[in-house]
Amino acid sequence: MIGNNLKRLHVITWGCQMNVYDSGRMADVLAPLGYAPAAEPDGADMVILNTCHIRDKAAEKVFSELGRLRRLKEATGGRMILAVAGCVAQAEGAEILARAPYVDIVLGPQTYHRLPEMVARASRAGNTVIETDFPPEDKFDHLPESATPQGVTAFLTIQEGCDKFCSFCVVPYTRGAEQSRPVAAILREAGHLVSQGAREITLLGQNVNAWHGGGNGGLGRLLRDLAEIPGLLRLRYATSHPRDMDDALVAAHRDIPMLMPFLHLPVQSGSDRILAAMNRRHTADDYRRIVDRLREARPDLALSSDFIVGHPGETVSDFEATLSLIREIGFAQAYSFKYSPRPGTPAAGAAAQVPEAEKDRRLQVLQALLREQQTRFNAGCVGLDMPVLFTGPGRHPGQIAGRSPFLQPVHVTGTPHLIGHETMVRIVDTRPNSLAGTLVQERRIA
Ligand code: 5AD
Ligand code: SF4
């Protein structure tokens, strides 16, 4: 690359892990044009705001951030290219350009492989570019391999979009129909990530367990293939739908030791009435049975979930059914949200909206219970020896940090030569969101 062609790119990422992955891939696609990552937006040649539309006042948040970026753009004499990407761009692209005409590029999640061409068009004075169609070509076929060294843990998108149409969710509209990437492309990208230093790969998809390889089986089979990659130590996948938890995938949890014993399996509610209103197409008992099968396959499996309180029509007894389900299952960790009406989704127009104050109250009760379970789970780890994959330096000098099999951050006193390796650690203490441990032996397991 020619030195004086070097340009600075700053990417701001909101939302889910898939957005984190997408931001990385947008940086990869711009690297051949001379764009190198910049830690700050000030003075950057290009800033991408990668947005999330899942909850809350997504659009307002975007406009207030754009107001800040506008001032930074003016400070560059208007030279900075400002792009808005992600799900808010997809859903509200035209409004963004109308209300923030200083934005140069608006692009949806399915078009970021076309960024170089969009940048060229936007660079011609006065041009704005909007690309929010779902293009016929597959963006993954047009993306370069990542040139940046990987961290010890990496994400890999294998599936995108959703056909489930839960009543509350914008994803089927912003990310489009379910699409699975081909096995060969996934294995190639995984091999490349490992060659760049990744030791743990998390497979991503809005409905990752709906992934299918044509005639070549589903996610269970894919995990078996990935487990063969030399140098790869750990596999995870997120986010799953209970309905797509098939026998082969359950068996994968039994048969593949490197598939970590921690699963994020959103249930949203414990009330059959609300699950039906949400169009989840399973009951609370279905969920219990799936968890039983998984725990039979992998007895040490820890679970995480998503919950929504105050979906339209949710009564106090529906809410209590959710609390009961939580008490029965026991979660190691969970995310919970107040229902937030999303424009264009079926639930947004429902008459029986739950008052905001009641949603607040239910969320507090639910979160107290989930917090108590998380604390209990973490406390139960004290005194155990577990393999920790070290990912980087710790908070304090002389410390290194890693992840337990259950995705808990673990801090130990140790030297950086362990980073990128798995080592046995005795857990000695818990903090609210992490564990402290000591090295059982200096020796690496892998
Ligand atoms: N309101 C509140 N929470 C939502 N989620 C998705 N849509 C909404 C909404 N409209 C939550 C679900 C989902 C997670 C990613 O976000 O729990 O699993
Ligand atoms: Fe949204 Fe439901 Fe699809 Fe998940 S399964 S992305 S919650 S519509």
Short mmCIF file of C-alpha atoms and ligand atoms in Angstrom, two decimals:
data_model
loop_
_atom_site.label_atom_id
_atom_site.label_comp_id
_atom_site.label_asym_id
_atom_site.label_seq_id
_atom_site.Cartn_x
_atom_site.Cartn_y
_atom_site.Cartn_z
CA MET A 1 0.00 0.00 0.00
CA ILE A 2 1.30 3.45 -0.85
CA GLY A 3 1.91 5.44 2.30
CA ASN A 4 0.33 8.71 1.29
CA ASN A 5 -2.84 6.91 0.20
CA LEU A 6 -3.45 5.77 3.74
CA LYS A 7 -6.87 6.80 4.98
CA ARG A 8 -8.38 6.51 8.43
CA LEU A 9 -11.59 4.58 9.06
CA HIS A 10 -13.52 4.68 12.32
CA VAL A 11 -16.41 2.23 12.84
CA ILE A 12 -18.96 2.66 15.62
CA THR A 13 -20.84 -0.56 16.36
CA TRP A 14 -24.12 -0.87 18.21
CA GLY A 15 -26.17 -3.99 18.83
CA CYS A 16 -25.57 -7.68 18.49
CA GLN A 17 -22.55 -9.87 17.80
CA MET A 18 -23.53 -10.03 14.16
CA ASN A 19 -23.07 -6.28 13.93
CA VAL A 20 -19.61 -6.69 15.49
CA TYR A 21 -18.82 -9.26 12.79
CA ASP A 22 -20.28 -7.04 10.05
CA SER A 23 -18.21 -4.07 11.20
CA GLY A 24 -15.08 -6.18 10.89
CA ARG A 25 -16.04 -7.29 7.41
CA MET A 26 -16.80 -3.70 6.32
CA ALA A 27 -13.29 -2.76 7.46
CA ASP A 28 -11.91 -5.72 5.47
CA VAL A 29 -13.73 -4.65 2.32
CA LEU A 30 -12.37 -1.10 2.62
CA ALA A 31 -8.78 -2.12 3.43
CA PRO A 32 -7.78 -2.55 -0.26
CA LEU A 33 -8.84 1.08 -0.81
CA GLY A 34 -6.25 2.15 1.74
CA TYR A 35 -8.54 2.52 4.77
CA ALA A 36 -6.83 1.56 8.04
CA PRO A 37 -8.63 1.41 11.41
CA ALA A 38 -8.66 4.60 13.51
CA ALA A 39 -9.45 4.46 17.22
CA GLU A 40 -11.24 7.83 17.23
CA PRO A 41 -13.67 9.48 14.82
CA ASP A 42 -11.95 12.89 15.07
CA GLY A 43 -10.30 13.69 11.79
CA ALA A 44 -11.10 10.29 10.24
CA ASP A 45 -11.54 10.09 6.46
CA MET A 46 -14.54 7.87 6.90
CA VAL A 47 -16.87 7.03 9.79
CA ILE A 48 -19.36 4.18 9.66
CA LEU A 49 -22.17 4.09 12.21
CA ASN A 50 -23.35 0.47 12.32
CA THR A 51 -26.79 0.63 13.91
CA CYS A 52 -29.25 -1.64 15.71
CA HIS A 53 -33.04 -1.45 15.46
CA ILE A 54 -34.07 -4.17 17.89
CA ARG A 55 -35.37 -2.09 20.81
CA ASP A 56 -35.86 1.36 22.29
CA LYS A 57 -35.61 4.60 20.48
CA ALA A 58 -33.26 3.33 17.81
CA ALA A 59 -33.80 6.12 15.31
CA GLU A 60 -33.51 8.93 17.88
CA LYS A 61 -30.24 7.48 19.11
CA VAL A 62 -28.93 7.45 15.54
CA PHE A 63 -29.90 11.08 14.94
CA SER A 64 -28.29 12.28 18.14
CA GLU A 65 -25.04 10.44 17.31
CA LEU A 66 -25.20 11.85 13.77
CA GLY A 67 -25.45 15.35 15.23
CA ARG A 68 -22.13 14.76 17.01
CA LEU A 69 -20.52 13.27 13.88
CA ARG A 70 -21.75 16.19 11.79
CA ARG A 71 -19.59 18.55 13.84
CA LEU A 72 -16.57 16.28 13.36
CA LYS A 73 -17.26 16.16 9.64
CA GLU A 74 -17.44 19.96 9.47
CA ALA A 75 -14.12 20.12 11.28
CA THR A 76 -12.59 18.14 8.37
CA GLY A 77 -13.95 20.73 5.91
CA GLY A 78 -16.62 18.23 4.87
CA ARG A 79 -14.02 15.72 3.67
CA MET A 80 -15.07 12.96 6.08
CA ILE A 81 -17.33 10.36 4.45
CA LEU A 82 -20.17 9.54 6.80
CA ALA A 83 -21.96 6.21 6.37
CA VAL A 84 -24.90 4.77 8.28
CA ALA A 85 -25.11 0.98 8.12
CA GLY A 86 -27.03 -1.80 9.85
CA CYS A 87 -30.65 -2.33 10.70
CA VAL A 88 -31.77 1.28 11.29
CA ALA A 89 -30.30 2.15 7.88
CA GLN A 90 -32.27 -0.74 6.39
CA ALA A 91 -35.54 0.25 8.05
CA GLU A 92 -35.33 4.04 7.92
CA GLY A 93 -32.81 4.84 5.17
CA ALA A 94 -34.88 7.47 3.38
CA GLU A 95 -35.67 9.28 6.62
CA ILE A 96 -32.00 9.35 7.55
CA LEU A 97 -31.09 11.08 4.29
CA ALA A 98 -34.00 13.51 4.64
CA ARG A 99 -33.21 14.49 8.22
CA ALA A 100 -29.41 14.27 8.01
CA PRO A 101 -28.46 15.32 4.47
CA TYR A 102 -24.79 15.50 5.47
CA VAL A 103 -24.78 11.67 5.57
CA ASP A 104 -23.03 10.39 2.43
CA ILE A 105 -23.93 6.71 2.40
CA VAL A 106 -26.83 4.70 3.78
CA LEU A 107 -26.41 0.94 3.43
CA GLY A 108 -28.33 -2.08 4.65
CA PRO A 109 -26.74 -5.23 6.13
CA GLN A 110 -26.97 -7.13 2.85
CA THR A 111 -25.05 -4.65 0.71
CA TYR A 112 -21.77 -3.95 2.49
CA HIS A 113 -19.73 -5.87 -0.08
CA ARG A 114 -20.60 -2.97 -2.43
CA LEU A 115 -19.00 -0.38 -0.14
CA PRO A 116 -15.97 0.36 -2.37
CA GLU A 117 -18.25 1.32 -5.23
CA MET A 118 -20.48 3.35 -2.89
CA VAL A 119 -17.43 5.22 -1.58
CA ALA A 120 -16.38 6.03 -5.14
CA ARG A 121 -19.85 7.37 -5.93
CA ALA A 122 -20.06 9.34 -2.69
CA SER A 123 -16.62 10.87 -3.27
CA ARG A 124 -17.93 12.70 -6.31
CA ALA A 125 -18.99 16.02 -4.80
CA GLY A 126 -22.54 16.29 -3.63
CA ASN A 127 -23.47 12.65 -4.19
CA THR A 128 -25.39 10.69 -1.63
CA VAL A 129 -25.79 6.94 -1.96
CA ILE A 130 -28.53 4.75 -0.58
CA GLU A 131 -28.38 0.96 -0.91
CA THR A 132 -31.01 -0.83 1.14
CA ASP A 133 -32.33 -3.36 -1.38
CA PHE A 134 -31.73 -7.05 -0.88
CA PRO A 135 -29.34 -7.66 -3.78
CA PRO A 136 -29.56 -10.86 -5.85
CA GLU A 137 -25.90 -11.72 -5.28
CA ASP A 138 -24.63 -13.14 -2.00
CA LYS A 139 -22.46 -10.60 -0.20
CA PHE A 140 -20.28 -13.38 1.21
CA ASP A 141 -19.18 -14.34 -2.31
CA HIS A 142 -17.86 -10.81 -2.77
CA LEU A 143 -16.00 -10.25 0.47
CA PRO A 144 -12.24 -10.55 0.81
CA GLU A 145 -10.74 -12.75 3.50
CA SER A 146 -9.97 -10.83 6.63
CA ALA A 147 -6.45 -9.47 6.47
CA THR A 148 -6.35 -8.32 10.07
CA PRO A 149 -4.89 -10.67 12.69
CA GLN A 150 -7.64 -12.31 14.69
CA GLY A 151 -8.09 -12.21 18.40
CA VAL A 152 -8.08 -15.53 20.25
CA THR A 153 -11.89 -15.55 19.97
CA ALA A 154 -13.59 -14.88 16.65
CA PHE A 155 -17.09 -14.67 15.22
CA LEU A 156 -18.16 -16.34 11.99
CA THR A 157 -21.57 -15.66 10.42
CA ILE A 158 -23.02 -18.87 8.96
CA GLN A 159 -26.67 -17.92 8.71
CA GLU A 160 -28.54 -14.70 8.38
CA GLY A 161 -32.11 -13.51 8.41
CA CYS A 162 -35.20 -14.98 9.96
CA ASP A 163 -38.45 -16.51 8.70
CA LYS A 164 -40.01 -16.95 12.12
CA PHE A 165 -41.83 -13.61 12.42
CA CYS A 166 -42.17 -13.38 16.17
CA SER A 167 -44.83 -10.75 16.83
CA PHE A 168 -42.42 -8.28 18.47
CA CYS A 169 -39.36 -8.54 16.28
CA VAL A 170 -38.03 -6.40 13.41
CA VAL A 171 -35.33 -8.85 12.34
CA PRO A 172 -37.31 -10.59 9.58
CA TYR A 173 -37.84 -7.14 8.04
CA THR A 174 -34.35 -5.69 8.49
CA ARG A 175 -32.23 -8.78 7.84
CA GLY A 176 -34.57 -10.49 5.38
CA ALA A 177 -35.31 -14.16 4.78
CA GLU A 178 -33.33 -17.01 6.31
CA GLN A 179 -30.20 -17.81 4.36
CA SER A 180 -27.51 -20.38 5.08
CA ARG A 181 -23.95 -20.06 3.86
CA PRO A 182 -22.50 -23.12 2.09
CA VAL A 183 -20.40 -25.60 4.11
CA ALA A 184 -17.29 -25.14 1.99
CA ALA A 185 -17.28 -21.35 2.47
CA ILE A 186 -17.74 -21.74 6.23
CA LEU A 187 -14.95 -24.31 6.57
CA ARG A 188 -12.65 -22.11 4.48
CA GLU A 189 -13.34 -19.03 6.60
CA ALA A 190 -12.96 -21.00 9.84
CA GLY A 191 -9.62 -22.40 8.68
CA HIS A 192 -8.50 -18.90 7.76
CA LEU A 193 -9.54 -17.50 11.16
CA VAL A 194 -7.57 -20.23 12.93
CA SER A 195 -4.53 -19.58 10.73
CA GLN A 196 -4.79 -15.93 11.85
CA GLY A 197 -4.76 -16.85 15.54
CA ALA A 198 -8.37 -17.66 16.49
CA ARG A 199 -8.71 -20.52 19.01
CA GLU A 200 -12.40 -20.18 19.76
CA ILE A 201 -15.02 -19.60 17.07
CA THR A 202 -18.59 -18.56 17.76
CA LEU A 203 -20.88 -19.34 14.84
CA LEU A 204 -23.39 -16.56 14.37
CA GLY A 205 -26.85 -16.35 12.95
CA GLN A 206 -30.14 -14.66 13.84
CA ASN A 207 -31.41 -18.23 13.93
CA VAL A 208 -28.15 -20.06 13.83
CA ASN A 209 -29.60 -23.50 14.49
CA ALA A 210 -31.88 -23.13 11.48
CA TRP A 211 -28.68 -23.34 9.42
CA HIS A 212 -28.79 -26.14 6.87
CA GLY A 213 -26.22 -27.39 4.41
CA GLY A 214 -28.60 -28.41 1.65
CA GLY A 215 -28.44 -32.22 1.59
CA ASN A 216 -25.49 -32.16 3.99
CA GLY A 217 -27.31 -32.01 7.30
CA GLY A 218 -27.78 -29.23 9.81
CA LEU A 219 -25.78 -27.45 12.45
CA GLY A 220 -24.96 -30.66 14.37
CA ARG A 221 -23.17 -32.02 11.32
CA LEU A 222 -21.41 -28.72 10.62
CA LEU A 223 -20.08 -28.60 14.18
CA ARG A 224 -18.59 -32.08 13.71
CA ASP A 225 -16.77 -30.88 10.58
CA LEU A 226 -15.50 -27.73 12.27
CA ALA A 227 -14.26 -29.72 15.27
CA GLU A 228 -11.73 -31.38 12.92
CA ILE A 229 -9.86 -28.13 12.19
CA PRO A 230 -6.35 -28.45 13.65
CA GLY A 231 -5.55 -25.72 16.14
CA LEU A 232 -9.16 -24.85 16.93
CA LEU A 233 -9.91 -25.42 20.63
CA ARG A 234 -13.46 -24.28 21.21
CA LEU A 235 -16.77 -23.91 19.40
CA ARG A 236 -19.92 -22.02 20.32
CA TYR A 237 -23.00 -20.88 18.45
CA ALA A 238 -25.60 -18.13 18.94
CA THR A 239 -28.51 -17.32 18.75
CA SER A 240 -30.81 -20.30 18.65
CA HIS A 241 -34.53 -20.89 18.43
CA PRO A 242 -36.01 -23.74 20.52
CA ARG A 243 -37.90 -25.09 17.52
CA ASP A 244 -34.70 -25.74 15.59
CA MET A 245 -33.00 -27.75 18.35
CA ASP A 246 -32.98 -31.08 16.48
CA ASP A 247 -31.66 -34.49 17.59
CA ALA A 248 -28.41 -34.17 15.65
CA LEU A 249 -27.65 -30.88 17.37
CA VAL A 250 -28.47 -32.28 20.81
CA ALA A 251 -26.17 -35.22 19.99
CA ALA A 252 -23.41 -32.78 19.03
CA HIS A 253 -23.50 -31.48 22.60
CA ARG A 254 -22.93 -35.05 23.80
CA ASP A 255 -20.23 -36.01 21.29
CA ILE A 256 -18.11 -32.92 20.71
CA PRO A 257 -16.08 -31.99 23.80
CA MET A 258 -14.89 -28.74 22.21
CA LEU A 259 -18.48 -27.56 21.83
CA MET A 260 -18.61 -25.54 25.03
CA PRO A 261 -21.18 -26.44 27.70
CA PHE A 262 -22.94 -23.09 27.56
CA LEU A 263 -25.96 -22.37 25.39
CA HIS A 264 -27.92 -19.20 24.73
CA LEU A 265 -31.45 -20.42 24.05
CA PRO A 266 -34.02 -17.60 24.20
CA VAL A 267 -37.46 -18.51 25.51
CA GLN A 268 -38.88 -14.95 25.89
CA SER A 269 -41.78 -15.98 28.17
CA GLY A 270 -42.95 -18.85 30.35
CA SER A 271 -46.64 -18.36 29.59
CA ASP A 272 -48.20 -20.47 26.83
CA ARG A 273 -50.74 -17.73 26.14
CA ILE A 274 -48.01 -15.16 25.59
CA LEU A 275 -45.78 -17.59 23.68
CA ALA A 276 -48.72 -18.10 21.31
CA ALA A 277 -49.32 -14.34 21.05
CA MET A 278 -45.62 -13.96 20.30
CA ASN A 279 -45.93 -16.54 17.50
CA ARG A 280 -43.06 -18.53 19.02
CA ARG A 281 -44.73 -21.79 18.00
CA HIS A 282 -43.70 -23.72 21.08
CA THR A 283 -44.98 -24.03 24.66
CA ALA A 284 -43.19 -23.63 27.97
CA ASP A 285 -43.27 -27.42 28.33
CA ASP A 286 -41.63 -27.83 24.92
CA TYR A 287 -38.81 -25.65 26.24
CA ARG A 288 -38.52 -27.71 29.44
CA ARG A 289 -38.29 -30.92 27.40
CA ILE A 290 -35.60 -29.48 25.11
CA VAL A 291 -33.56 -28.42 28.12
CA ASP A 292 -33.96 -31.91 29.63
CA ARG A 293 -32.67 -33.51 26.43
CA LEU A 294 -29.73 -31.13 26.30
CA ARG A 295 -28.82 -31.73 29.93
CA GLU A 296 -29.03 -35.45 29.42
CA ALA A 297 -26.60 -35.09 26.51
CA ARG A 298 -24.28 -32.73 28.34
CA PRO A 299 -24.85 -32.77 32.12
CA ASP A 300 -22.65 -29.75 32.81
CA LEU A 301 -24.53 -27.56 30.29
CA ALA A 302 -25.26 -24.05 31.60
CA LEU A 303 -28.04 -22.02 30.01
CA SER A 304 -28.61 -18.45 29.07
CA SER A 305 -31.76 -16.91 27.65
CA ASP A 306 -33.63 -13.79 26.54
CA PHE A 307 -36.83 -12.61 28.21
CA ILE A 308 -39.34 -9.94 27.30
CA VAL A 309 -41.67 -8.52 29.95
CA GLY A 310 -44.83 -6.62 29.12
CA HIS A 311 -45.55 -8.06 25.67
CA PRO A 312 -49.07 -6.90 24.69
CA GLY A 313 -51.63 -8.93 26.58
CA GLU A 314 -49.24 -10.09 29.32
CA THR A 315 -51.13 -10.35 32.63
CA VAL A 316 -49.64 -10.68 36.09
CA SER A 317 -50.27 -14.42 36.01
CA ASP A 318 -48.53 -14.72 32.62
CA PHE A 319 -45.58 -12.90 34.12
CA GLU A 320 -45.60 -15.25 37.10
CA ALA A 321 -45.47 -18.21 34.72
CA THR A 322 -42.22 -16.73 33.37
CA LEU A 323 -40.81 -16.48 36.90
CA SER A 324 -41.78 -20.12 37.54
CA LEU A 325 -40.05 -21.29 34.39
CA ILE A 326 -36.91 -19.41 35.38
CA ARG A 327 -36.95 -20.99 38.83
CA GLU A 328 -37.37 -24.46 37.35
CA ILE A 329 -34.69 -24.20 34.68
CA GLY A 330 -32.06 -22.15 36.51
CA PHE A 331 -30.05 -19.84 34.25
CA ALA A 332 -26.36 -19.09 34.51
CA GLN A 333 -26.89 -15.78 32.78
CA ALA A 334 -29.66 -14.01 30.86
CA TYR A 335 -30.76 -10.88 29.05
CA SER A 336 -34.12 -9.33 29.78
CA PHE A 337 -35.98 -6.46 28.20
CA LYS A 338 -39.13 -4.43 28.48
CA TYR A 339 -41.31 -4.96 25.43
CA SER A 340 -40.67 -2.12 23.02
CA PRO A 341 -43.11 -1.63 20.11
CA ARG A 342 -41.27 -1.76 16.79
CA PRO A 343 -42.87 0.01 13.83
CA GLY A 344 -44.29 -2.42 11.30
CA THR A 345 -44.38 -5.47 13.60
CA PRO A 346 -47.71 -7.15 14.49
CA ALA A 347 -47.45 -6.65 18.27
CA ALA A 348 -46.89 -2.89 17.92
CA GLY A 349 -50.48 -2.43 16.80
CA ALA A 350 -52.04 -4.67 19.47
CA ALA A 351 -54.61 -3.01 21.69
CA ALA A 352 -53.59 -4.52 25.03
CA GLN A 353 -50.31 -2.65 25.58
CA VAL A 354 -48.93 -2.97 29.13
CA PRO A 355 -48.38 0.38 30.89
CA GLU A 356 -44.74 1.49 31.09
CA ALA A 357 -44.70 1.59 34.91
CA GLU A 358 -45.93 -2.00 35.08
CA LYS A 359 -43.26 -3.09 32.58
CA ASP A 360 -40.67 -1.41 34.79
CA ARG A 361 -41.95 -3.22 37.85
CA ARG A 362 -41.96 -6.63 36.15
CA LEU A 363 -38.49 -6.09 34.73
CA GLN A 364 -37.10 -5.31 38.17
CA VAL A 365 -38.63 -8.44 39.69
CA LEU A 366 -37.40 -10.59 36.80
CA GLN A 367 -33.91 -9.15 36.85
CA ALA A 368 -33.59 -9.63 40.61
CA LEU A 369 -34.38 -13.32 40.16
CA LEU A 370 -31.98 -13.70 37.21
CA ARG A 371 -29.25 -11.88 39.11
CA GLU A 372 -29.72 -14.18 42.07
CA GLN A 373 -29.38 -17.21 39.78
CA GLN A 374 -26.27 -15.82 38.12
CA THR A 375 -24.70 -15.11 41.51
CA ARG A 376 -25.51 -18.63 42.65
CA PHE A 377 -24.07 -20.14 39.48
CA ASN A 378 -20.85 -18.14 39.82
CA ALA A 379 -20.54 -18.97 43.51
CA GLY A 380 -20.91 -22.65 42.63
CA CYS A 381 -17.79 -22.36 40.49
CA VAL A 382 -15.57 -21.43 43.44
CA GLY A 383 -13.28 -24.32 44.34
CA LEU A 384 -13.64 -25.95 40.90
CA ASP A 385 -10.81 -26.45 38.42
CA MET A 386 -11.77 -25.50 34.89
CA PRO A 387 -9.98 -24.99 31.59
CA VAL A 388 -9.60 -21.30 30.78
CA LEU A 389 -8.77 -20.01 27.32
CA PHE A 390 -6.63 -16.92 27.81
CA THR A 391 -7.52 -14.07 25.48
CA GLY A 392 -5.47 -11.08 26.59
CA PRO A 393 -3.91 -9.07 29.38
CA GLY A 394 -5.95 -8.55 32.54
CA ARG A 395 -7.07 -5.35 34.20
CA HIS A 396 -4.04 -5.11 36.45
CA PRO A 397 -0.33 -5.49 35.68
CA GLY A 398 0.79 -9.11 35.99
CA GLN A 399 -2.73 -10.38 35.27
CA ILE A 400 -4.11 -12.21 32.27
CA ALA A 401 -7.75 -12.64 31.36
CA GLY A 402 -9.62 -15.44 29.69
CA ARG A 403 -12.92 -17.24 29.45
CA SER A 404 -14.29 -20.23 31.28
CA PRO A 405 -16.21 -22.90 29.34
CA PHE A 406 -19.35 -21.07 30.55
CA LEU A 407 -18.23 -17.79 28.99
CA GLN A 408 -17.45 -16.18 32.35
CA PRO A 409 -14.49 -13.80 32.25
CA VAL A 410 -11.68 -15.20 34.44
CA HIS A 411 -8.73 -13.21 35.81
CA VAL A 412 -5.52 -14.83 37.07
CA THR A 413 -2.00 -13.79 37.90
CA GLY A 414 0.05 -15.07 35.00
CA THR A 415 2.31 -14.20 32.11
CA PRO A 416 1.27 -13.35 28.55
CA HIS A 417 2.83 -16.54 27.12
CA LEU A 418 -0.43 -18.28 28.08
CA ILE A 419 -2.53 -16.00 25.84
CA GLY A 420 -4.04 -18.09 23.06
CA HIS A 421 -3.81 -21.28 25.15
CA GLU A 422 -6.06 -23.26 27.45
CA THR A 423 -4.81 -23.83 30.98
CA MET A 424 -6.37 -25.40 34.10
CA VAL A 425 -7.42 -22.75 36.59
CA ARG A 426 -8.74 -23.14 40.12
CA ILE A 427 -11.55 -20.66 40.72
CA VAL A 428 -11.00 -18.93 44.06
CA ASP A 429 -13.43 -16.01 44.09
CA THR A 430 -16.35 -14.41 42.27
CA ARG A 431 -17.03 -10.82 41.34
CA PRO A 432 -20.42 -9.66 40.01
CA ASN A 433 -19.48 -10.33 36.39
CA SER A 434 -16.28 -12.33 36.52
CA LEU A 435 -14.28 -14.98 38.35
CA ALA A 436 -10.84 -14.85 39.92
CA GLY A 437 -8.60 -17.90 39.78
CA THR A 438 -5.11 -19.26 40.20
CA LEU A 439 -3.19 -21.38 37.72
CA VAL A 440 -3.35 -25.02 38.76
CA GLN A 441 -0.19 -25.64 36.76
CA GLU A 442 1.78 -23.35 34.51
CA ARG A 443 1.43 -26.03 31.85
CA ARG A 444 -0.79 -25.41 28.86
CA ILE A 445 -3.40 -28.04 28.10
CA ALA A 446 -3.60 -26.89 24.52
N1 5AD B 1 -38.90 -5.43 22.54
C1 5AD B 1 -38.14 -5.95 23.53
N2 5AD B 1 -37.23 -6.91 23.33
C2 5AD B 1 -37.06 -7.36 22.07
N3 5AD B 1 -36.24 -8.29 21.57
C3 5AD B 1 -36.46 -8.37 20.24
N4 5AD B 1 -37.40 -7.51 19.87
C4 5AD B 1 -37.81 -6.87 21.00
C5 5AD B 1 -38.77 -5.87 21.27
N5 5AD B 1 -39.55 -5.37 20.32
C6 5AD B 1 -35.34 -9.08 22.38
C7 5AD B 1 -35.67 -10.57 22.33
C8 5AD B 1 -34.60 -11.14 21.47
C9 5AD B 1 -33.44 -10.23 21.78
C10 5AD B 1 -32.35 -10.24 20.78
O1 5AD B 1 -34.02 -8.95 21.87
O2 5AD B 1 -35.60 -11.07 23.65
O3 5AD B 1 -34.32 -12.49 21.77
FE1 SF4 B 2 -36.76 -12.12 15.90
FE2 SF4 B 2 -38.16 -14.35 16.53
FE3 SF4 B 2 -36.58 -14.31 14.35
FE4 SF4 B 2 -35.47 -14.29 16.80
S1 SF4 B 2 -36.74 -15.95 15.92
S2 SF4 B 2 -34.88 -12.99 15.04
S3 SF4 B 2 -36.91 -13.06 17.95
S4 SF4 B 2 -38.42 -13.07 14.66
#
